[in-house]
């Protein structure tokens, strides 16, 4: 097979080694050798002479890369770009930067994200299996799982490569490492599709050797297996040496028989490998279907069911009466080995004997418990042990000491019917004119639609826009789907940086317009300061720089020359602005000074980037003021905080709780921090909305911001700073979004109402357009931001789905009967309500609807928040309420007690982990709780009330929660 490389475009200038005094260097460890092969292959694709490949003695790393460039391109004189990074992905980025036209990371930003995802996955999962200390059995399980993933991906995408139509670094790295791992474990079988891909990439491109077994087709297996099973040639036999199987030794006096047969990882394979009865005279009965599931909150479950039982996880969760957020998923290999002591494909009910810590819940199908004979794996998939159902129950309960949860899967609710997204959201939701046959009786169901001939649309629905995740199933994945498909962001080729598309930036502009008007009321003027801050100025305020030190990005070079002193990219602007304040402020007449700037900032270090919530670069406004006394500065702090409350509640329809931060959580270098805290339903977490700080005189003393008072004495100014970021957009999305996409409040929606004509042969776009334009004019006259979607390449169902995903508050449908009756149908996005109304006075009606939608969305979000606000007085109630996704209001000994605050955080983490919680990088406190604020609105605190954590006298109520 000949690999197809993406054709390289011509270089912009003729580089040559002679002109490169120093070249890029990629260091590779001596083992595994597959990486050297992969990187050298990628190097050859770039055809770049500016990169050299050298060996490395660093065994602990999977590839270290450093790059150094000449000061300038000898042709153009422009400085070259320098990179320094580690890891396989770092080496690939170096090669990609050497010759971008080779497109090692893909041709588009979307492809680049996918390629990097494949590489990072291989780096974190496959490479670790190549270590000498890793057991072959574990490595084989991981290899088999990854072979399945790659095979399925190639089959579903129907392409020759993992990403796009050309060979990329994803193919080369994945194929080489997978080939190395398959060689280590041996005996791996390979389907034709995967074999062709491996030979194309690993052999054809990288020159590796492959030893792959052939995978027989299902038909061939089915033809061969029954003959072996029913013959007396030993293909199926009775196990005579039970001592060789540890689990069988635990059965004791329980009557059983074990049969050996060919290995079978799935129920389908098992029915072929071991048909029932397996041998003449053996009892007839049933095999079992076994699932090992894990839920972050509810723990681990071993489910043993009849092969024909419907074991969908949603129905199972209802049977088990699991409350709150439930996300049952297959446990990973490591957790399976830890709990049940077996590998994937070898699970059986008797494996529960390895759960010595009793952390797994056993779920047994009532059919199995009642069966006369039950066949199941004894921890090995080449054997089946048969015993009576009642004896299996006895073994689990009496021998292993586990309680059994019996489930009647026949009584389970039927699985949700999956409907193609466009049909679900567009076809049957629209007006009756859109394709209804003449003479159809009212209420009659439409005939079933013919399958879509287009394979792409058949796979994902007509529009190719449907979200693949439900909000309650996997919140993080749902969020990613929602912001991508609604065209809020696009990914960029630098981790943690994102492109704000017009739809999201328009919302941010609405915030800017609203806040600028408010700030004018406070006599705050807009300005702009430079992006850079010198090292000495940044470090002048010790507490301030300590708080931001891990997040500061530094510029250290100009071309090839080192800067005399590193320059920081602003993480915030106090130390940039305040030297200017010292120059501008001389007298009390210069006060108060109130300025604001709309800008970007960079905060580099974090674990897991999330668009809008945690990014390396983000947009914000930051206000800075100086005052003659503390009282004036405190008024400014509260004015700014009230403005932020308005942003969230009046614009975004998101309720917030205002309060003071504790000493531990206050702004670094400030005297006091106030905050607006929001609540995210489904996720059950709090999120800091915006903060306003009273800086006291700390910075003023550092930067000599002094003034001559009215009495002629020199005094030091009092300062404030306050900011709100694009994080607010993410909060709005998470609070209001649903399974169809965004749900935008009217006051920030880029389009408040969209007009969708329902065209047909009887009512063409030419016929409908004049009426729609009339409707559009009436809306605009009433101040409504409206759009007439007259695109004729999309059908109405597609348009419904498109605008629903983008969160447009109101859809206006216009069909031929509407034109005749001079009416329209209004469909509200947030609740799906439909109403037919006359076009007379439509503009005023819709304007009123916008206000009602805004109020209703705020009311719903407030009710949801209040339903998850728990008030407690004792520690024993603290973590259980966190587990329910609640914010917790508790009596507290005071914000100055940092020691008890840290204790509560650590203790809640410890107890949460014991209850099966898992820590996530996407949250600041994924399991531990933290103080959110000391609310301004304080409930009565009875005399003698003790702090719920320390037992000291309580001085206030404090709001706690798990937080983003």
XYZ file of N, CA and C in Angstrom, residues 330-519:
570
model
N -19.370 2.175 31.450
C -18.498 1.034 31.634
C -17.234 1.478 32.356
N -16.848 0.728 33.382
C -15.645 1.055 34.140
C -14.409 0.774 33.296
N -13.330 1.486 33.593
C -12.110 1.289 32.822
C -11.400 0.010 33.264
N -10.336 -0.334 32.525
C -9.626 -1.591 32.761
C -9.035 -1.642 34.160
N -8.433 -0.541 34.599
C -7.784 -0.508 35.915
C -8.791 -0.736 37.037
N -9.964 -0.099 36.941
C -10.974 -0.254 37.984
C -11.553 -1.668 37.974
N -11.715 -2.234 36.796
C -12.198 -3.614 36.681
C -11.223 -4.576 37.337
N -9.938 -4.383 37.070
C -8.921 -5.249 37.663
C -8.873 -5.092 39.174
N -9.006 -3.854 39.640
C -8.958 -3.597 41.080
C -10.132 -4.235 41.821
N -11.323 -4.121 41.253
C -12.531 -4.579 41.964
C -12.838 -6.058 41.746
N -12.732 -6.513 40.493
C -13.162 -7.878 40.171
C -12.011 -8.800 39.807
N -10.805 -8.244 39.677
C -9.641 -9.072 39.412
C -9.670 -9.792 38.080
N -10.293 -9.195 37.072
C -10.356 -9.830 35.759
C -10.209 -8.777 34.671
N -10.163 -9.254 33.435
C -9.984 -8.373 32.295
C -11.303 -8.217 31.540
N -11.403 -7.202 30.684
C -12.618 -7.046 29.881
C -12.889 -8.302 29.051
N -14.162 -8.694 28.973
C -14.530 -9.886 28.225
C -14.492 -11.151 29.041
N -14.033 -11.048 30.303
C -13.933 -12.223 31.179
C -14.838 -12.115 32.399
N -15.707 -11.106 32.420
C -16.509 -10.827 33.618
C -17.633 -11.841 33.773
N -17.825 -12.295 35.000
C -18.941 -13.161 35.357
C -19.359 -12.870 36.779
N -20.526 -13.343 37.208
C -21.004 -13.006 38.553
C -20.096 -13.508 39.671
N -19.373 -14.609 39.427
C -18.503 -15.139 40.483
C -17.273 -14.262 40.711
N -16.984 -13.355 39.799
C -15.850 -12.445 39.980
C -16.050 -11.529 41.181
N -17.255 -11.436 41.671
C -17.530 -10.578 42.818
C -16.767 -11.047 44.044
N -16.300 -12.315 44.026
C -15.524 -12.833 45.159
C -14.218 -12.067 45.335
N -13.742 -11.385 44.289
C -12.506 -10.605 44.389
C -12.726 -9.218 44.983
N -13.980 -8.846 45.193
C -14.281 -7.533 45.776
C -14.237 -7.635 47.296
N -13.045 -7.658 47.815
C -12.877 -7.857 49.260
C -13.351 -6.658 50.078
N -13.313 -5.466 49.463
C -13.688 -4.254 50.207
C -15.181 -3.963 50.142
N -15.931 -4.808 49.426
C -17.398 -4.659 49.316
C -17.794 -3.269 48.789
N -17.134 -2.845 47.723
C -17.455 -1.538 47.155
C -18.337 -1.657 45.911
N -18.611 -2.907 45.488
C -19.405 -3.136 44.282
C -20.801 -3.612 44.669
N -21.800 -3.029 44.031
C -23.183 -3.468 44.224
C -23.517 -4.521 43.173
N -24.067 -5.657 43.624
C -24.422 -6.741 42.712
C -25.875 -6.581 42.286
N -26.103 -6.499 40.991
C -27.447 -6.383 40.431
C -27.717 -7.652 39.642
N -28.762 -8.395 40.036
C -29.041 -9.701 39.426
C -30.428 -9.708 38.806
N -30.484 -10.151 37.571
C -31.750 -10.301 36.862
C -32.586 -11.375 37.565
N -33.852 -11.086 37.838
C -34.711 -12.064 38.520
C -34.852 -13.348 37.705
N -34.740 -13.242 36.378
C -34.771 -14.443 35.532
C -33.610 -15.368 35.867
N -32.453 -14.791 36.107
C -31.272 -15.583 36.433
C -31.435 -16.230 37.809
N -31.944 -15.470 38.766
C -32.122 -16.006 40.120
C -33.079 -17.186 40.137
N -34.064 -17.214 39.224
C -35.081 -18.265 39.199
C -34.724 -19.416 38.260
N -33.684 -19.243 37.446
C -33.346 -20.247 36.431
C -32.874 -21.551 37.068
N -33.192 -22.656 36.410
C -32.754 -23.964 36.908
C -31.272 -24.179 36.663
N -30.754 -23.605 35.609
C -29.327 -23.758 35.303
C -28.798 -22.449 34.716
N -27.727 -21.937 35.314
C -27.128 -20.676 34.872
C -25.664 -20.932 34.520
N -25.285 -20.586 33.286
C -23.903 -20.725 32.826
C -23.235 -19.350 32.854
N -22.051 -19.259 33.467
C -21.339 -17.975 33.521
C -19.840 -18.209 33.602
N -19.076 -17.194 33.206
C -17.607 -17.295 33.225
C -17.077 -17.265 34.657
N -16.154 -18.135 34.989
C -15.500 -18.081 36.310
C -14.241 -17.221 36.270
N -14.352 -16.007 35.685
C -13.195 -15.131 35.571
C -12.357 -15.400 34.344
N -12.787 -16.374 33.515
C -12.097 -16.693 32.260
C -13.136 -16.906 31.180
N -12.910 -16.322 29.990
C -13.931 -16.428 28.958
C -13.786 -17.652 28.073
N -12.900 -18.587 28.461
C -12.829 -19.866 27.765
C -13.425 -20.984 28.605
N -14.203 -20.607 29.619
C -14.877 -21.562 30.487
C -16.252 -21.039 30.863
N -17.169 -21.958 31.110
C -18.497 -21.614 31.625
C -18.847 -22.578 32.733
N -19.215 -22.024 33.879
C -19.593 -22.834 35.037
C -21.104 -22.795 35.191
N -21.712 -23.969 35.357
C -23.156 -24.050 35.476
C -23.551 -24.413 36.902
N -24.557 -23.746 37.403
C -25.144 -24.053 38.713
C -26.576 -23.549 38.698
N -27.342 -23.930 39.658
C -28.725 -23.470 39.754
C -28.745 -21.984 40.119
N -29.790 -21.277 39.660
C -29.900 -19.863 39.965
C -29.913 -19.610 41.461
N -30.604 -20.472 42.207
C -30.677 -20.277 43.657
C -29.303 -20.477 44.301
N -28.479 -21.367 43.705
C -27.130 -21.562 44.232
C -26.227 -20.372 43.925
N -26.448 -19.739 42.779
C -25.689 -18.529 42.463
C -26.013 -17.430 43.471
N -27.302 -17.314 43.807
C -27.711 -16.331 44.820
C -27.057 -16.658 46.156
N -27.066 -17.944 46.516
C -26.453 -18.376 47.776
C -24.962 -18.047 47.792
N -24.286 -18.291 46.665
C -22.851 -18.024 46.588
C -22.562 -16.536 46.799
N -23.300 -15.686 46.111
C -23.043 -14.240 46.211
C -23.320 -13.728 47.611
N -24.431 -14.167 48.199
C -24.840 -13.634 49.504
C -24.063 -14.259 50.666
N -23.936 -15.598 50.655
C -23.363 -16.273 51.825
C -21.851 -16.443 51.740
N -21.355 -16.738 50.544
C -19.917 -16.966 50.422
C -19.142 -15.651 50.294
N -19.605 -14.759 49.431
C -18.863 -13.503 49.242
C -19.329 -12.395 50.181
N -20.523 -12.531 50.749
C -21.016 -11.534 51.696
C -21.592 -10.285 51.073
N -21.984 -10.358 49.800
C -22.575 -9.199 49.124
C -24.095 -9.292 49.135
N -24.728 -8.154 49.279
C -26.169 -8.102 49.126
C -26.516 -8.033 47.643
N -27.658 -8.589 47.287
C -28.076 -8.611 45.890
C -29.265 -7.679 45.690
N -29.225 -6.903 44.622
C -30.372 -6.115 44.208
C -31.011 -6.844 43.027
N -32.192 -7.416 43.263
C -32.881 -8.142 42.200
C -33.644 -7.164 41.320
N -33.545 -7.345 40.006
C -34.217 -6.468 39.056
C -34.993 -7.307 38.055
N -36.248 -6.916 37.862
C -37.063 -7.543 36.817
C -36.924 -6.678 35.572
N -36.002 -7.043 34.698
C -35.751 -6.224 33.518
C -36.939 -6.217 32.555
N -37.797 -7.238 32.639
C -38.981 -7.240 31.779
C -39.929 -6.108 32.141
N -39.872 -5.677 33.406
C -40.768 -4.607 33.860
C -40.142 -3.225 33.662
N -38.939 -3.199 33.109
C -38.276 -1.904 32.929
C -38.988 -1.074 31.876
N -38.912 0.243 32.051
C -39.492 1.143 31.056
C -38.772 0.945 29.738
N -39.510 0.979 28.604
C -38.848 0.788 27.309
C -37.835 1.885 27.051
N -36.816 1.514 26.303
C -35.775 2.493 25.968
C -36.389 3.633 25.182
N -35.811 4.829 25.385
C -36.305 5.996 24.655
C -36.205 5.765 23.163
N -37.265 6.116 22.459
C -37.241 5.996 21.008
C -36.364 7.088 20.439
N -35.380 6.681 19.644
C -34.467 7.654 19.064
C -35.043 8.193 17.770
N -35.198 9.491 17.727
C -35.766 10.132 16.540
C -34.693 11.002 15.913
N -34.608 10.957 14.611
C -33.638 11.806 13.922
C -33.863 13.243 14.339
N -32.782 13.969 14.726
C -32.949 15.310 15.279
C -33.795 16.238 14.449
N -33.607 16.228 13.130
C -34.364 17.174 12.314
C -35.839 16.847 12.314
N -36.148 15.520 12.272
C -37.552 15.130 12.267
C -38.197 15.476 13.594
N -37.436 15.252 14.654
C -37.963 15.514 15.987
C -38.205 16.995 16.226
N -37.295 17.804 15.673
C -37.355 19.218 15.999
C -37.974 20.054 14.902
N -38.030 19.500 13.720
C -38.507 20.333 12.643
C -39.748 19.828 11.976
N -39.720 18.556 11.524
C -40.790 18.070 10.675
C -42.146 18.091 11.336
N -42.246 17.461 12.496
C -43.558 17.327 13.109
C -43.892 18.491 14.017
N -42.930 19.406 14.195
C -43.195 20.582 15.011
C -43.761 21.716 14.185
N -43.540 21.655 12.908
C -43.887 22.793 12.064
C -45.355 22.873 11.772
N -45.682 23.736 10.841
C -47.077 23.981 10.485
C -47.637 22.866 9.640
N -48.955 22.768 9.673
C -49.638 21.699 8.950
C -49.489 21.815 7.451
N -49.141 23.009 6.946
C -49.025 23.155 5.494
C -47.794 22.458 4.954
N -46.785 22.238 5.814
C -45.505 21.754 5.327
C -45.526 20.310 4.923
N -46.254 19.931 3.926
C -46.201 18.584 3.376
C -47.404 17.730 3.719
N -48.435 18.271 4.377
C -49.610 17.485 4.729
C -50.410 17.142 3.472
N -50.825 15.886 3.401
C -51.565 15.460 2.221
C -53.012 15.922 2.288
N -53.551 16.219 1.135
C -54.920 16.706 1.035
C -55.887 15.629 1.498
N -56.857 16.030 2.302
C -57.891 15.103 2.739
C -57.541 14.341 3.999
N -56.396 14.587 4.601
C -56.032 13.872 5.824
C -56.908 14.330 6.974
N -57.370 13.362 7.766
C -58.234 13.695 8.894
C -57.413 14.347 9.994
N -58.104 15.219 10.735
C -57.436 15.919 11.825
C -56.973 14.923 12.886
N -55.742 15.057 13.314
C -55.198 14.183 14.342
C -54.597 12.903 13.806
N -54.790 12.647 12.494
C -54.253 11.417 11.924
C -52.736 11.504 11.860
N -52.038 10.403 12.217
C -50.583 10.403 12.201
C -50.073 10.352 10.772
N -49.000 11.061 10.490
C -48.441 11.012 9.136
C -47.821 9.647 8.877
N -47.753 9.233 7.622
C -47.145 7.940 7.311
C -45.662 7.974 7.610
N -45.044 6.820 7.907
C -43.611 6.805 8.192
C -42.812 7.281 7.000
N -41.734 8.007 7.318
C -40.913 8.557 6.240
C -40.005 7.491 5.661
N -39.690 7.620 4.397
C -38.743 6.725 3.757
C -37.348 7.039 4.272
N -36.485 6.040 4.345
C -35.124 6.293 4.799
C -34.431 7.314 3.906
N -33.603 8.135 4.534
C -32.874 9.141 3.773
C -31.779 8.465 2.972
N -31.709 8.765 1.708
C -30.739 8.101 0.851
C -29.321 8.587 1.107
N -29.191 9.793 1.645
C -27.877 10.358 1.900
C -27.279 9.714 3.142
N -26.143 9.074 3.029
C -25.567 8.344 4.154
C -25.199 9.273 5.303
N -24.714 10.456 4.969
C -24.326 11.372 6.040
C -25.530 11.817 6.844
N -26.578 12.242 6.152
C -27.755 12.709 6.881
C -28.459 11.556 7.547
N -28.384 10.376 6.953
C -29.020 9.225 7.586
C -28.339 8.884 8.892
N -27.057 9.198 8.965
C -26.321 8.858 10.171
C -26.603 9.820 11.314
N -26.803 11.085 11.005
C -26.939 12.070 12.074
C -28.202 12.905 11.993
N -29.073 12.616 11.132
C -30.273 13.425 10.994
C -30.146 14.364 9.813
N -31.232 14.938 9.409
C -31.243 15.711 8.177
C -30.297 16.907 8.199
N -30.156 17.546 9.343
C -29.406 18.805 9.358
C -27.936 18.621 9.646
N -27.549 17.451 10.147
C -26.178 17.226 10.594
C -25.796 18.182 11.723
N -26.781 18.678 12.480
C -26.503 19.656 13.527
C -26.841 19.168 14.921
N -27.441 18.018 15.063
C -27.967 17.612 16.363
C -26.870 17.406 17.395
N -27.123 17.863 18.634
C -26.198 17.614 19.726
C -26.131 16.111 19.986
N -24.932 15.611 20.192
C -24.746 14.181 20.417
C -24.858 13.806 21.890
N -24.879 14.793 22.770
C -24.942 14.525 24.212
C -26.117 15.272 24.828
N -26.761 14.610 25.767
C -27.813 15.263 26.543
C -27.187 15.948 27.752
N -27.820 17.008 28.196
C -27.273 17.803 29.292
C -27.144 16.985 30.566
N -28.101 16.099 30.802
C -28.080 15.304 32.034
C -27.202 14.069 31.932
N -26.823 13.678 30.711
C -26.007 12.484 30.532
C -24.522 12.773 30.757
N -24.013 13.805 30.120
C -22.602 14.163 30.268
C -22.505 15.675 30.076
N -22.495 16.380 31.176
C -22.629 17.830 31.133
C -21.489 18.481 30.342
N -20.261 18.038 30.571
C -19.119 18.669 29.902
C -19.178 18.479 28.391
N -19.509 17.262 27.956
C -19.605 17.008 26.516
C -20.784 17.748 25.890
N -21.888 17.812 26.638
C -23.038 18.582 26.149
C -22.638 20.047 25.941
N -21.916 20.598 26.896
C -21.499 22.004 26.816
C -20.633 22.240 25.580
N -19.680 21.332 25.351
C -18.819 21.465 24.166
C -19.636 21.405 22.890
N -20.568 20.442 22.836
C -21.449 20.329 21.671
C -22.234 21.618 21.445
N -22.799 22.138 22.528
C -23.692 23.301 22.421
C -22.963 24.529 21.890
N -21.772 24.798 22.405
C -21.078 26.016 21.982
C -20.483 25.886 20.581
N -20.167 24.656 20.184
C -19.624 24.465 18.834
C -20.722 24.524 17.774
N -21.794 23.766 18.000
C -22.840 23.664 16.988
C -23.681 24.934 16.892
N -23.704 25.719 17.952
C -24.423 26.995 17.900
C -23.564 28.107 17.309
N -22.331 27.761 16.941
C -21.407 28.710 16.316
C -21.012 29.839 17.271
N -20.819 29.473 18.533
C -20.321 30.453 19.510
C -18.803 30.561 19.428
N -18.119 29.419 19.267
C -16.656 29.434 19.235
C -16.145 28.499 18.146
N -14.890 28.663 17.814
C -14.138 27.687 17.030
C -12.833 27.447 17.769
N -12.300 26.226 17.630
C -11.032 25.922 18.283
C -9.866 26.540 17.521
N -8.805 26.807 18.261
C -7.610 27.413 17.703
C -6.453 26.440 17.903
N -5.331 26.643 17.212
C -4.247 25.674 17.279
C -3.320 25.856 18.470
N -3.660 26.752 19.396
C -2.931 26.882 20.661
C -3.888 26.514 21.782
N -3.475 25.538 22.572
C -4.345 25.032 23.629
C -4.783 26.148 24.572
N -6.071 26.173 24.893
C -6.593 27.164 25.822
C -6.977 28.474 25.191
N -6.812 28.583 23.868
C -7.206 29.804 23.153
C -8.302 29.462 22.159
N -9.297 30.321 22.052
C -10.469 30.028 21.227
C -10.851 31.255 20.398
N -11.498 30.971 19.284
C -12.008 32.037 18.430
C -13.452 32.323 18.836
N -13.740 33.555 19.208
C -15.115 33.949 19.489
C -15.764 34.322 18.162
N -16.729 33.527 17.748
C -17.389 33.775 16.480
C -18.402 34.923 16.626
N -18.897 35.448 15.521
C -19.791 36.613 15.609
C -20.978 36.432 16.548
N -21.524 35.203 16.635
C -22.699 34.992 17.488
C -22.382 35.276 18.954
N -21.218 34.803 19.436
C -20.848 35.046 20.832
C -20.340 36.470 21.034
N -19.606 36.983 20.052
C -19.069 38.336 20.230
C -20.191 39.381 20.219
N -21.253 39.091 19.479
C -22.399 39.998 19.489
C -23.025 40.067 20.887
N -23.062 38.937 21.567
C -23.586 38.922 22.943
C -22.679 39.742 23.852
N -21.349 39.573 23.679
C -20.397 40.346 24.481
C -20.534 41.844 24.194
N -20.816 42.189 22.952
C -21.044 43.601 22.618
C -22.279 44.137 23.327
N -23.321 43.320 23.468
C -24.517 43.754 24.203
C -24.172 44.080 25.647
N -23.291 43.250 26.232
C -22.838 43.506 27.597
C -22.058 44.814 27.661
N -21.187 45.031 26.679
C -20.395 46.264 26.649
C -21.290 47.510 26.573
N -22.277 47.469 25.690
C -23.170 48.626 25.521
C -23.896 48.925 26.825
N -24.422 47.878 27.447
C -25.196 48.044 28.690
C -24.304 48.571 29.811
N -23.105 47.982 29.936
C -22.220 48.387 31.026
C -21.641 49.781 30.798
N -21.349 50.122 29.555
C -20.833 51.474 29.285
C -21.835 52.538 29.712
N -23.119 52.275 29.459
C -24.154 53.230 29.879
C -24.189 53.349 31.401
N -24.071 52.212 32.099
C -24.062 52.233 33.565
C -22.846 52.983 34.095
N -21.678 52.718 33.477
C -20.459 53.350 33.970
C -20.471 54.860 33.751
